[in-house]
Amino acid sequence: WALYTGSPLRSLKSDPGFNTLPEWDRPKNGFEGLVGDQPPIGLWDPLGFTKDRSVETFKRRREVELKHGRVSMFATIGYIVPEYFKWPGYLSTSLDLKFADVPNGLKALSVVPLAGIAQFFAFIGFLELSYNKSYGEPGNYGKGLFGLGSLGISAGVDDPKKRDKKLRAEISNGRLAMVAIIGMFFQDGLTGSAWGDWALYDASPLRSLK
């Protein structure tokens, strides 16, 4: 076609090979690019929590998200591990209750003594109200990686790239764990086990459907 010198298309400019339309930049709200933004979406805020652009409110919500994520990661592990391992010995000698006698999941709430549950709340309250002191960065209490600083082990991550990677991994895993533990609670409550057969859920309204 190069030999067709009389082509009327020769009067047009050649294609530059890329889109010549201007790129549309989403309006910034001041919180883009922080830990927690996940590609390809970036900052995902469908309910508009960041519209007020309040830094203090954002930090509080991010800290709550991190706490819930961390608790959820412990909770999911707490569901899985007892299926394969339980501590030897007694949970309560006065009640003649062994660790092996405690069922897994939600059923444990009916077996663990109230004094034991109270100890959980007391310990969590101590961490929240007294031990953990915020260092300005959401979720950072100056205890290093995995909180090992509480044991006197230096566990800080000084490399900026490694630190950023670990922080992003933590918040991503925490979000996944929050969804996972809610799923475990529902399935445990309806079937009797976190990974129980849904056929055991006799009260399902779906059974009335053909």
Tab-separated table of C-alpha atoms in Angstrom:
chain	number	residue	atom	x	y	z
A	1	TRP	CA	0.000	0.000	0.000
A	2	ALA	CA	2.996	2.278	0.246
A	3	LEU	CA	3.027	2.340	-3.570
A	4	TYR	CA	-0.461	3.933	-3.614
A	5	THR	CA	0.818	7.483	-3.467
A	6	GLY	CA	-2.539	8.926	-4.482
A	7	SER	CA	-4.284	7.762	-1.271
A	8	PRO	CA	-6.376	10.578	0.281
A	9	LEU	CA	-5.364	9.240	3.702
A	10	ARG	CA	-1.835	10.538	3.146
A	11	SER	CA	-3.089	13.999	4.013
A	12	LEU	CA	-3.915	12.875	7.581
A	13	LYS	CA	-1.408	12.956	10.404
A	14	SER	CA	0.103	9.641	11.354
A	15	ASP	CA	-1.189	7.814	14.448
A	16	PRO	CA	1.133	8.580	17.360
A	17	GLY	CA	0.533	5.044	18.688
A	18	PHE	CA	-1.080	6.034	21.967
A	19	ASN	CA	-4.252	7.598	23.320
A	20	THR	CA	-4.129	11.348	22.688
A	21	LEU	CA	-7.106	12.058	24.963
A	22	PRO	CA	-6.209	13.682	28.293
A	23	GLU	CA	-6.090	11.350	31.269
A	24	TRP	CA	-8.824	11.754	33.897
A	25	ASP	CA	-7.400	12.143	37.377
A	26	ARG	CA	-9.682	11.218	40.212
A	27	PRO	CA	-9.946	14.087	42.720
A	28	LYS	CA	-7.609	13.576	45.639
A	29	ASN	CA	-8.890	13.640	49.192
A	30	GLY	CA	-5.510	13.632	50.929
A	31	PHE	CA	-5.417	9.975	52.031
A	32	GLU	CA	-4.261	8.276	48.828
A	33	GLY	CA	-0.995	6.362	48.802
A	34	LEU	CA	-1.044	5.300	52.446
A	35	VAL	CA	-0.618	1.771	53.773
A	36	GLY	CA	-3.911	0.024	53.148
A	37	ASP	CA	-4.405	1.149	49.560
A	38	GLN	CA	-4.598	-1.980	47.432
A	39	PRO	CA	-3.911	-2.068	43.675
A	40	PRO	CA	-5.583	-1.782	41.289
A	41	ILE	CA	-8.329	0.047	43.204
A	42	GLY	CA	-6.171	2.163	45.473
A	43	LEU	CA	-8.056	3.929	48.253
A	44	TRP	CA	-11.466	2.214	48.440
A	45	ASP	CA	-13.980	4.269	50.359
A	46	PRO	CA	-17.456	3.582	48.912
A	47	LEU	CA	-19.230	5.042	51.977
A	48	GLY	CA	-17.234	8.256	51.903
A	49	PHE	CA	-15.704	8.054	55.383
A	50	THR	CA	-12.781	10.216	54.262
A	51	LYS	CA	-14.839	12.986	52.697
A	52	ASP	CA	-14.436	15.186	55.759
A	53	ARG	CA	-10.625	14.969	55.317
A	54	SER	CA	-10.173	14.746	59.065
A	55	VAL	CA	-6.721	13.323	59.783
A	56	GLU	CA	-7.558	12.460	63.391
A	57	THR	CA	-10.732	10.616	62.409
A	58	PHE	CA	-8.866	8.729	59.691
A	59	LYS	CA	-6.101	7.696	62.103
A	60	ARG	CA	-8.645	6.508	64.679
A	61	ARG	CA	-10.522	4.423	62.122
A	62	ARG	CA	-7.302	2.968	60.727
A	63	GLU	CA	-6.144	2.040	64.231
A	64	VAL	CA	-9.485	0.340	64.941
A	65	GLU	CA	-9.202	-1.523	61.632
A	66	LEU	CA	-5.718	-2.752	62.529
A	67	LYS	CA	-6.815	-3.873	66.004
A	68	HIS	CA	-9.796	-5.756	64.636
A	69	GLY	CA	-7.596	-7.333	61.971
A	70	ARG	CA	-5.042	-8.488	64.523
A	71	VAL	CA	-7.689	-9.923	66.833
A	72	SER	CA	-9.327	-11.670	63.879
A	73	MET	CA	-6.030	-13.236	62.817
A	74	PHE	CA	-5.587	-14.637	66.331
A	75	ALA	CA	-9.208	-15.803	66.334
A	76	THR	CA	-8.950	-17.694	63.047
A	77	ILE	CA	-5.773	-19.402	64.240
A	78	GLY	CA	-7.556	-20.119	67.516
A	79	TYR	CA	-10.251	-21.951	65.605
A	80	ILE	CA	-7.821	-24.042	63.573
A	81	VAL	CA	-5.099	-25.036	66.056
A	82	PRO	CA	-7.346	-26.807	68.641
A	83	GLU	CA	-8.496	-29.155	65.911
A	84	TYR	CA	-4.965	-30.582	65.905
A	85	PHE	CA	-3.464	-29.705	69.279
A	86	LYS	CA	-4.635	-29.001	72.818
A	87	TRP	CA	-2.512	-28.302	75.848
A	88	PRO	CA	-2.097	-31.183	78.272
A	89	GLY	CA	-3.218	-30.739	81.851
A	90	TYR	CA	-6.067	-28.880	83.488
A	91	LEU	CA	-7.797	-25.655	82.569
A	92	SER	CA	-9.436	-25.666	86.001
A	93	THR	CA	-8.391	-28.105	88.699
A	94	SER	CA	-11.280	-27.068	90.991
A	95	LEU	CA	-13.773	-28.050	88.283
A	96	ASP	CA	-11.725	-31.049	87.158
A	97	LEU	CA	-11.757	-29.520	83.656
A	98	LYS	CA	-8.973	-30.502	81.276
A	99	PHE	CA	-7.999	-28.566	78.152
A	100	ALA	CA	-8.846	-31.681	76.162
A	101	ASP	CA	-12.426	-31.487	77.492
A	102	VAL	CA	-13.031	-28.017	76.064
A	103	PRO	CA	-14.798	-28.178	72.691
A	104	ASN	CA	-13.618	-26.073	69.809
A	105	GLY	CA	-15.374	-22.935	68.630
A	106	LEU	CA	-18.454	-21.309	70.125
A	107	LYS	CA	-19.260	-24.356	72.253
A	108	ALA	CA	-16.243	-23.506	74.423
A	109	LEU	CA	-18.144	-20.491	75.813
A	110	SER	CA	-20.503	-22.821	77.637
A	111	VAL	CA	-17.647	-24.828	79.156
A	112	VAL	CA	-14.940	-22.309	80.086
A	113	PRO	CA	-15.521	-21.017	83.649
A	114	LEU	CA	-16.737	-17.421	84.005
A	115	ALA	CA	-13.598	-16.630	85.973
A	116	GLY	CA	-11.544	-17.660	82.948
A	117	ILE	CA	-13.556	-15.451	80.595
A	118	ALA	CA	-13.192	-12.592	83.093
A	119	GLN	CA	-9.420	-13.040	82.917
A	120	PHE	CA	-9.569	-12.525	79.156
A	121	PHE	CA	-11.446	-9.244	79.584
A	122	ALA	CA	-9.102	-8.105	82.344
A	123	PHE	CA	-6.009	-8.811	80.261
A	124	ILE	CA	-7.446	-7.067	77.185
A	125	GLY	CA	-8.445	-4.085	79.328
A	126	PHE	CA	-4.913	-3.876	80.728
A	127	LEU	CA	-3.445	-3.828	77.219
A	128	GLU	CA	-5.921	-1.237	75.965
A	129	LEU	CA	-5.951	1.139	78.903
A	130	SER	CA	-2.494	0.859	80.383
A	131	TYR	CA	0.165	-1.061	78.489
A	132	ASN	CA	-0.190	-0.016	74.852
A	133	LYS	CA	0.780	3.602	74.260
A	134	SER	CA	0.306	5.051	70.802
A	135	TYR	CA	3.376	6.345	68.979
A	136	GLY	CA	1.364	8.524	66.584
A	137	GLU	CA	1.292	5.978	63.769
A	138	PRO	CA	-1.937	3.927	63.773
A	139	GLY	CA	-1.292	0.487	65.232
A	140	ASN	CA	2.257	1.284	66.348
A	141	TYR	CA	2.786	0.847	70.086
A	142	GLY	CA	6.565	0.775	70.020
A	143	LYS	CA	6.771	-2.985	70.530
A	144	GLY	CA	8.372	-3.861	67.188
A	145	LEU	CA	7.542	-6.719	64.839
A	146	PHE	CA	4.930	-9.118	66.300
A	147	GLY	CA	5.161	-7.185	69.576
A	148	LEU	CA	8.419	-8.962	70.410
A	149	GLY	CA	9.691	-5.805	72.071
A	150	SER	CA	7.471	-6.747	75.022
A	151	LEU	CA	9.816	-9.714	75.579
A	152	GLY	CA	12.910	-7.549	75.391
A	153	ILE	CA	13.705	-8.693	71.860
A	154	SER	CA	14.711	-6.025	69.380
A	155	ALA	CA	12.332	-6.596	66.477
A	156	GLY	CA	12.201	-3.281	64.660
A	157	VAL	CA	12.305	-3.198	60.866
A	158	ASP	CA	14.581	-0.382	59.732
A	159	ASP	CA	14.546	-0.955	55.976
A	160	PRO	CA	11.766	1.328	54.615
A	161	LYS	CA	10.829	-1.021	51.760
A	162	LYS	CA	10.674	-4.105	53.984
A	163	ARG	CA	8.692	-2.206	56.596
A	164	ASP	CA	6.195	-0.949	54.048
A	165	LYS	CA	5.786	-4.461	52.632
A	166	LYS	CA	5.183	-5.965	56.068
A	167	LEU	CA	2.685	-3.266	57.046
A	168	ARG	CA	0.737	-3.763	53.820
A	169	ALA	CA	0.777	-7.530	54.325
A	170	GLU	CA	-0.514	-7.121	57.876
A	171	ILE	CA	-3.478	-4.960	56.945
A	172	SER	CA	-4.356	-7.184	53.976
A	173	ASN	CA	-4.212	-10.349	56.086
A	174	GLY	CA	-6.193	-8.625	58.827
A	175	ARG	CA	-8.973	-7.708	56.403
A	176	LEU	CA	-9.105	-11.265	55.124
A	177	ALA	CA	-9.155	-12.603	58.692
A	178	MET	CA	-12.083	-10.337	59.633
A	179	VAL	CA	-14.137	-11.793	56.794
A	180	ALA	CA	-12.940	-15.325	57.626
A	181	ILE	CA	-13.791	-15.215	61.327
A	182	ILE	CA	-17.284	-13.871	60.643
A	183	GLY	CA	-17.789	-16.774	58.234
A	184	MET	CA	-16.521	-19.205	60.873
A	185	PHE	CA	-18.859	-17.778	63.521
A	186	PHE	CA	-21.881	-18.054	61.265
A	187	GLN	CA	-21.076	-21.558	60.087
A	188	ASP	CA	-20.256	-22.699	63.619
A	189	GLY	CA	-23.465	-21.220	64.986
A	190	LEU	CA	-25.631	-22.789	62.290
A	191	THR	CA	-23.963	-26.170	61.808
A	192	GLY	CA	-22.072	-26.760	65.061
A	193	SER	CA	-18.616	-26.438	63.516
A	194	ALA	CA	-16.605	-23.732	61.775
A	195	TRP	CA	-16.310	-26.083	58.800
A	196	GLY	CA	-19.418	-28.133	59.426
A	197	ASP	CA	-21.635	-29.687	56.811
A	198	TRP	CA	-24.423	-27.278	55.846
A	199	ALA	CA	-26.739	-30.299	55.730
A	200	LEU	CA	-26.667	-30.104	59.542
A	201	TYR	CA	-28.417	-26.732	59.445
A	202	ASP	CA	-31.949	-28.116	59.791
A	203	ALA	CA	-33.556	-24.710	60.293
A	204	SER	CA	-32.403	-23.365	56.942
A	205	PRO	CA	-35.286	-21.598	55.156
A	206	LEU	CA	-33.803	-22.864	51.926
A	207	ARG	CA	-35.026	-26.366	52.833
A	208	SER	CA	-38.541	-25.268	52.018
A	209	LEU	CA	-37.504	-24.597	48.443
A	210	LYS	CA	-37.654	-27.401	45.956
